[in-house]
Amino acid sequence: LTEEAGECIGSRYAEMRSRQDERTLPVTARSLETVIRLASAHAKARLSDTVEADMDVAVAMDILSFALYHENNSNTPENRPDTPDLEDQRPGKRLRQSETDENISENPEENIEPEQNNNNLETTMQNMKTRIWNELRASDGMRAINDLCPGEDRALVLEVVQQLEDEQRISVHEGNVYIL
């Protein structure tokens, strides 16, 4: 724990104790231990050795606030990091194609306005991230990089793998991709 994180936990715990009459469960020393464990777990999930106030303690307090007061402070989609939704991570889930795909020309430039090209690439990249993530989960967290997304553009697959590695969600070692 950093000193700032310790102070933040202490002040937030004192705040929880003062709000104790708003719900039925008492706030005890066990609640304080829960905050420390949740913050530590979040730091580990970020692959960090230190618990930081602005990231880890804030998330831990959001979880506890939801559990105790049913408050959803900052766990909205716009505040979450760029990760696929859990719903999209279900094995076997397939993306639907639009019914208008029948009318699409074989030349992609004819179908997409120039300003939409960037959004289309972002969507393609996000879908590829989700697909790679699902393939890794289905294969117990490890897969050969050459076996990921067969039939897809290898340059795109490798770019998405690099993005996931930069986000510290996966690791690539000796031709294999591992979930972190």
PDB file of C-alpha atoms in Angstrom:
ATOM      1  CA  LEU A   1       0.000   0.000   0.000  1.00  0.00           C
ATOM      2  CA  THR A   2       1.235   3.459  -0.762  1.00  0.00           C
ATOM      3  CA  GLU A   3       0.915   6.035   1.995  1.00  0.00           C
ATOM      4  CA  GLU A   4      -1.693   7.878  -0.045  1.00  0.00           C
ATOM      5  CA  ALA A   5      -3.690   4.641  -0.489  1.00  0.00           C
ATOM      6  CA  GLY A   6      -3.573   3.960   3.254  1.00  0.00           C
ATOM      7  CA  GLU A   7      -4.843   7.445   4.027  1.00  0.00           C
ATOM      8  CA  CYS A   8      -7.566   7.120   1.415  1.00  0.00           C
ATOM      9  CA  ILE A   9      -8.709   3.773   2.835  1.00  0.00           C
ATOM     10  CA  GLY A  10      -8.767   5.255   6.350  1.00  0.00           C
ATOM     11  CA  SER A  11     -10.816   8.283   5.358  1.00  0.00           C
ATOM     12  CA  ARG A  12     -13.252   6.257   3.228  1.00  0.00           C
ATOM     13  CA  TYR A  13     -13.649   3.729   6.076  1.00  0.00           C
ATOM     14  CA  ALA A  14     -14.454   6.571   8.492  1.00  0.00           C
ATOM     15  CA  GLU A  15     -17.015   7.854   5.972  1.00  0.00           C
ATOM     16  CA  MET A  16     -18.584   4.390   5.781  1.00  0.00           C
ATOM     17  CA  ARG A  17     -18.801   4.220   9.580  1.00  0.00           C
ATOM     18  CA  SER A  18     -20.620   7.566   9.645  1.00  0.00           C
ATOM     19  CA  ARG A  19     -23.131   6.293   7.053  1.00  0.00           C
ATOM     20  CA  GLN A  20     -23.752   3.104   9.032  1.00  0.00           C
ATOM     21  CA  ASP A  21     -27.391   3.970   9.784  1.00  0.00           C
ATOM     22  CA  GLU A  22     -28.290   3.997   6.042  1.00  0.00           C
ATOM     23  CA  ARG A  23     -28.345   0.196   5.756  1.00  0.00           C
ATOM     24  CA  THR A  24     -28.757  -2.914   7.844  1.00  0.00           C
ATOM     25  CA  LEU A  25     -25.219  -4.323   7.807  1.00  0.00           C
ATOM     26  CA  PRO A  26     -22.778  -2.899  10.349  1.00  0.00           C
ATOM     27  CA  VAL A  27     -19.425  -1.508   9.229  1.00  0.00           C
ATOM     28  CA  THR A  28     -16.746  -3.292  11.238  1.00  0.00           C
ATOM     29  CA  ALA A  29     -13.004  -3.916  11.119  1.00  0.00           C
ATOM     30  CA  ARG A  30     -13.848  -6.774   8.770  1.00  0.00           C
ATOM     31  CA  SER A  31     -15.173  -4.166   6.294  1.00  0.00           C
ATOM     32  CA  LEU A  32     -11.827  -2.377   6.491  1.00  0.00           C
ATOM     33  CA  GLU A  33     -10.021  -5.648   5.757  1.00  0.00           C
ATOM     34  CA  THR A  34     -12.372  -6.216   2.817  1.00  0.00           C
ATOM     35  CA  VAL A  35     -11.423  -2.850   1.308  1.00  0.00           C
ATOM     36  CA  ILE A  36      -7.734  -3.656   1.655  1.00  0.00           C
ATOM     37  CA  ARG A  37      -8.205  -7.107   0.063  1.00  0.00           C
ATOM     38  CA  LEU A  38     -10.282  -5.709  -2.825  1.00  0.00           C
ATOM     39  CA  ALA A  39      -7.763  -2.928  -3.483  1.00  0.00           C
ATOM     40  CA  SER A  40      -4.884  -5.416  -3.374  1.00  0.00           C
ATOM     41  CA  ALA A  41      -6.705  -7.738  -5.763  1.00  0.00           C
ATOM     42  CA  HIS A  42      -7.315  -4.874  -8.188  1.00  0.00           C
ATOM     43  CA  ALA A  43      -3.636  -3.902  -8.055  1.00  0.00           C
ATOM     44  CA  LYS A  44      -2.658  -7.511  -8.799  1.00  0.00           C
ATOM     45  CA  ALA A  45      -5.099  -7.598 -11.712  1.00  0.00           C
ATOM     46  CA  ARG A  46      -3.263  -4.541 -13.085  1.00  0.00           C
ATOM     47  CA  LEU A  47       0.002  -6.452 -12.560  1.00  0.00           C
ATOM     48  CA  SER A  48       1.167  -3.847 -10.066  1.00  0.00           C
ATOM     49  CA  ASP A  49       3.048  -4.457  -6.838  1.00  0.00           C
ATOM     50  CA  THR A  50       1.646  -1.323  -5.196  1.00  0.00           C
ATOM     51  CA  VAL A  51      -1.919  -0.408  -4.258  1.00  0.00           C
ATOM     52  CA  GLU A  52      -2.704   3.118  -5.427  1.00  0.00           C
ATOM     53  CA  ALA A  53      -5.439   5.354  -4.081  1.00  0.00           C
ATOM     54  CA  ASP A  54      -6.752   6.807  -7.325  1.00  0.00           C
ATOM     55  CA  MET A  55      -7.101   3.432  -9.055  1.00  0.00           C
ATOM     56  CA  ASP A  56      -7.252   0.494  -6.680  1.00  0.00           C
ATOM     57  CA  VAL A  57      -8.849   1.998  -3.584  1.00  0.00           C
ATOM     58  CA  ALA A  58     -11.431   3.815  -5.707  1.00  0.00           C
ATOM     59  CA  VAL A  59     -12.490   0.559  -7.394  1.00  0.00           C
ATOM     60  CA  ALA A  60     -12.567  -1.294  -4.070  1.00  0.00           C
ATOM     61  CA  MET A  61     -14.772   1.398  -2.547  1.00  0.00           C
ATOM     62  CA  ASP A  62     -17.059   1.348  -5.583  1.00  0.00           C
ATOM     63  CA  ILE A  63     -17.536  -2.401  -5.156  1.00  0.00           C
ATOM     64  CA  LEU A  64     -18.211  -2.079  -1.436  1.00  0.00           C
ATOM     65  CA  SER A  65     -20.552   0.898  -1.951  1.00  0.00           C
ATOM     66  CA  PHE A  66     -22.538  -1.155  -4.414  1.00  0.00           C
ATOM     67  CA  ALA A  67     -22.693  -4.097  -2.004  1.00  0.00           C
ATOM     68  CA  LEU A  68     -23.694  -1.999   1.016  1.00  0.00           C
ATOM     69  CA  TYR A  69     -25.669   0.925  -0.408  1.00  0.00           C
ATOM     70  CA  HIS A  70     -26.583  -0.273  -3.933  1.00  0.00           C
ATOM     71  CA  GLU A  71     -24.756   2.751  -5.349  1.00  0.00           C
ATOM     72  CA  ASN A  72     -23.146   2.368  -8.758  1.00  0.00           C
ATOM     73  CA  ASN A  73     -20.630   5.233  -8.648  1.00  0.00           C
ATOM     74  CA  SER A  74     -18.161   4.816 -11.502  1.00  0.00           C
ATOM     75  CA  ASN A  75     -18.601   1.362 -12.974  1.00  0.00           C
ATOM     76  CA  THR A  76     -20.417   2.674 -16.023  1.00  0.00           C
ATOM     77  CA  PRO A  77     -19.316   1.590 -19.503  1.00  0.00           C
ATOM     78  CA  GLU A  78     -17.845   4.994 -20.306  1.00  0.00           C
ATOM     79  CA  ASN A  79     -15.622   4.840 -17.189  1.00  0.00           C
ATOM     80  CA  ARG A  80     -14.476   1.255 -17.675  1.00  0.00           C
ATOM     81  CA  PRO A  81     -11.187   0.459 -19.407  1.00  0.00           C
ATOM     82  CA  ASP A  82     -11.389  -0.675 -23.013  1.00  0.00           C
ATOM     83  CA  THR A  83     -12.230  -4.351 -22.502  1.00  0.00           C
ATOM     84  CA  PRO A  84     -14.778  -6.564 -24.155  1.00  0.00           C
ATOM     85  CA  ASP A  85     -18.082  -6.922 -22.316  1.00  0.00           C
ATOM     86  CA  LEU A  86     -18.511 -10.148 -20.359  1.00  0.00           C
ATOM     87  CA  GLU A  87     -21.486 -10.945 -22.557  1.00  0.00           C
ATOM     88  CA  ASP A  88     -19.185 -10.849 -25.592  1.00  0.00           C
ATOM     89  CA  GLN A  89     -16.712 -13.191 -23.883  1.00  0.00           C
ATOM     90  CA  ARG A  90     -19.105 -16.144 -23.670  1.00  0.00           C
ATOM     91  CA  PRO A  91     -17.700 -19.101 -25.583  1.00  0.00           C
ATOM     92  CA  GLY A  92     -19.650 -19.812 -28.738  1.00  0.00           C
ATOM     93  CA  LYS A  93     -21.244 -16.378 -28.989  1.00  0.00           C
ATOM     94  CA  ARG A  94     -21.322 -15.201 -32.589  1.00  0.00           C
ATOM     95  CA  LEU A  95     -21.668 -11.700 -33.926  1.00  0.00           C
ATOM     96  CA  ARG A  96     -24.713 -11.064 -36.110  1.00  0.00           C
ATOM     97  CA  GLN A  97     -24.338  -9.807 -39.631  1.00  0.00           C
ATOM     98  CA  SER A  98     -26.613  -7.051 -40.771  1.00  0.00           C
ATOM     99  CA  GLU A  99     -29.367  -8.054 -43.172  1.00  0.00           C
ATOM    100  CA  THR A 100     -28.180  -5.279 -45.484  1.00  0.00           C
ATOM    101  CA  ASP A 101     -24.899  -7.101 -46.084  1.00  0.00           C
ATOM    102  CA  GLU A 102     -26.453  -8.642 -49.233  1.00  0.00           C
ATOM    103  CA  ASN A 103     -26.409  -5.236 -50.934  1.00  0.00           C
ATOM    104  CA  ILE A 104     -22.790  -4.410 -50.141  1.00  0.00           C
ATOM    105  CA  SER A 105     -20.413  -4.001 -53.034  1.00  0.00           C
ATOM    106  CA  GLU A 106     -17.237  -6.052 -53.176  1.00  0.00           C
ATOM    107  CA  ASN A 107     -15.202  -2.823 -53.193  1.00  0.00           C
ATOM    108  CA  PRO A 108     -15.204  -1.604 -49.561  1.00  0.00           C
ATOM    109  CA  GLU A 109     -14.450   2.007 -50.504  1.00  0.00           C
ATOM    110  CA  GLU A 110     -17.772   2.204 -52.348  1.00  0.00           C
ATOM    111  CA  ASN A 111     -19.728   1.186 -49.253  1.00  0.00           C
ATOM    112  CA  ILE A 112     -18.191   3.348 -46.533  1.00  0.00           C
ATOM    113  CA  GLU A 113     -17.969   7.089 -46.272  1.00  0.00           C
ATOM    114  CA  PRO A 114     -14.393   8.352 -45.583  1.00  0.00           C
ATOM    115  CA  GLU A 115     -15.239   9.433 -42.017  1.00  0.00           C
ATOM    116  CA  GLN A 116     -16.713   5.985 -41.348  1.00  0.00           C
ATOM    117  CA  ASN A 117     -13.509   4.178 -42.320  1.00  0.00           C
ATOM    118  CA  ASN A 118     -11.925   4.966 -38.944  1.00  0.00           C
ATOM    119  CA  ASN A 119     -14.998   3.791 -37.012  1.00  0.00           C
ATOM    120  CA  ASN A 120     -15.164   0.632 -39.121  1.00  0.00           C
ATOM    121  CA  LEU A 121     -11.502  -0.142 -38.406  1.00  0.00           C
ATOM    122  CA  GLU A 122     -12.043   0.440 -34.677  1.00  0.00           C
ATOM    123  CA  THR A 123     -15.065  -1.875 -34.725  1.00  0.00           C
ATOM    124  CA  THR A 124     -13.107  -4.518 -36.639  1.00  0.00           C
ATOM    125  CA  MET A 125     -10.217  -4.244 -34.167  1.00  0.00           C
ATOM    126  CA  GLN A 126     -12.565  -4.489 -31.159  1.00  0.00           C
ATOM    127  CA  ASN A 127     -14.318  -7.521 -32.668  1.00  0.00           C
ATOM    128  CA  MET A 128     -10.929  -9.126 -33.326  1.00  0.00           C
ATOM    129  CA  LYS A 129      -9.878  -8.447 -29.705  1.00  0.00           C
ATOM    130  CA  THR A 130     -13.035 -10.133 -28.470  1.00  0.00           C
ATOM    131  CA  ARG A 131     -12.515 -13.087 -30.821  1.00  0.00           C
ATOM    132  CA  ILE A 132      -8.886 -13.566 -29.751  1.00  0.00           C
ATOM    133  CA  TRP A 133      -9.869 -13.282 -26.088  1.00  0.00           C
ATOM    134  CA  ASN A 134     -12.605 -15.917 -26.553  1.00  0.00           C
ATOM    135  CA  GLU A 135     -10.223 -18.250 -28.384  1.00  0.00           C
ATOM    136  CA  LEU A 136      -7.668 -17.930 -25.579  1.00  0.00           C
ATOM    137  CA  ARG A 137     -10.298 -18.557 -22.899  1.00  0.00           C
ATOM    138  CA  ALA A 138     -11.612 -21.592 -24.786  1.00  0.00           C
ATOM    139  CA  SER A 139      -8.088 -23.048 -24.937  1.00  0.00           C
ATOM    140  CA  ASP A 140      -7.352 -22.631 -21.205  1.00  0.00           C
ATOM    141  CA  GLY A 141      -5.533 -19.328 -21.579  1.00  0.00           C
ATOM    142  CA  MET A 142      -2.800 -20.372 -24.032  1.00  0.00           C
ATOM    143  CA  ARG A 143      -2.657 -20.750 -27.790  1.00  0.00           C
ATOM    144  CA  ALA A 144      -0.052 -20.672 -30.521  1.00  0.00           C
ATOM    145  CA  ILE A 145      -0.057 -17.259 -32.168  1.00  0.00           C
ATOM    146  CA  ASN A 146      -0.315 -18.837 -35.628  1.00  0.00           C
ATOM    147  CA  ASP A 147      -3.483 -20.700 -34.571  1.00  0.00           C
ATOM    148  CA  LEU A 148      -5.358 -17.522 -33.585  1.00  0.00           C
ATOM    149  CA  CYS A 149      -8.209 -16.475 -35.891  1.00  0.00           C
ATOM    150  CA  PRO A 150      -7.556 -18.832 -38.794  1.00  0.00           C
ATOM    151  CA  GLY A 151      -8.544 -17.381 -42.141  1.00  0.00           C
ATOM    152  CA  GLU A 152      -8.188 -13.770 -40.973  1.00  0.00           C
ATOM    153  CA  ASP A 153      -5.641 -11.232 -42.199  1.00  0.00           C
ATOM    154  CA  ARG A 154      -2.456 -12.145 -40.283  1.00  0.00           C
ATOM    155  CA  ALA A 155      -1.267  -8.533 -40.160  1.00  0.00           C
ATOM    156  CA  LEU A 156      -4.533  -7.512 -38.468  1.00  0.00           C
ATOM    157  CA  VAL A 157      -4.354 -10.434 -36.033  1.00  0.00           C
ATOM    158  CA  LEU A 158      -0.767  -9.565 -35.113  1.00  0.00           C
ATOM    159  CA  GLU A 159      -1.666  -5.882 -34.665  1.00  0.00           C
ATOM    160  CA  VAL A 160      -4.521  -6.784 -32.322  1.00  0.00           C
ATOM    161  CA  VAL A 161      -2.272  -9.194 -30.405  1.00  0.00           C
ATOM    162  CA  GLN A 162       0.245  -6.351 -30.004  1.00  0.00           C
ATOM    163  CA  GLN A 163      -2.513  -4.038 -28.697  1.00  0.00           C
ATOM    164  CA  LEU A 164      -3.649  -6.650 -26.162  1.00  0.00           C
ATOM    165  CA  GLU A 165      -0.053  -7.132 -25.079  1.00  0.00           C
ATOM    166  CA  ASP A 166       0.410  -3.350 -24.727  1.00  0.00           C
ATOM    167  CA  GLU A 167      -2.752  -3.296 -22.567  1.00  0.00           C
ATOM    168  CA  GLN A 168      -1.116  -6.019 -20.431  1.00  0.00           C
ATOM    169  CA  ARG A 169      -3.998  -8.420 -20.966  1.00  0.00           C
ATOM    170  CA  ILE A 170      -1.892 -11.072 -22.715  1.00  0.00           C
ATOM    171  CA  SER A 171       1.744 -12.084 -23.030  1.00  0.00           C
ATOM    172  CA  VAL A 172       3.485 -13.473 -26.105  1.00  0.00           C
ATOM    173  CA  HIS A 173       6.420 -15.819 -25.538  1.00  0.00           C
ATOM    174  CA  GLU A 174       8.117 -18.195 -27.989  1.00  0.00           C
ATOM    175  CA  GLY A 175       5.233 -18.156 -30.449  1.00  0.00           C
ATOM    176  CA  ASN A 176       2.526 -18.696 -27.813  1.00  0.00           C
ATOM    177  CA  VAL A 177      -0.039 -16.230 -26.487  1.00  0.00           C
ATOM    178  CA  TYR A 178      -1.004 -16.391 -22.800  1.00  0.00           C
ATOM    179  CA  ILE A 179      -3.790 -14.658 -20.844  1.00  0.00           C
ATOM    180  CA  LEU A 180      -2.379 -12.669 -17.930  1.00  0.00           C
TER     181      LEU A 180
END
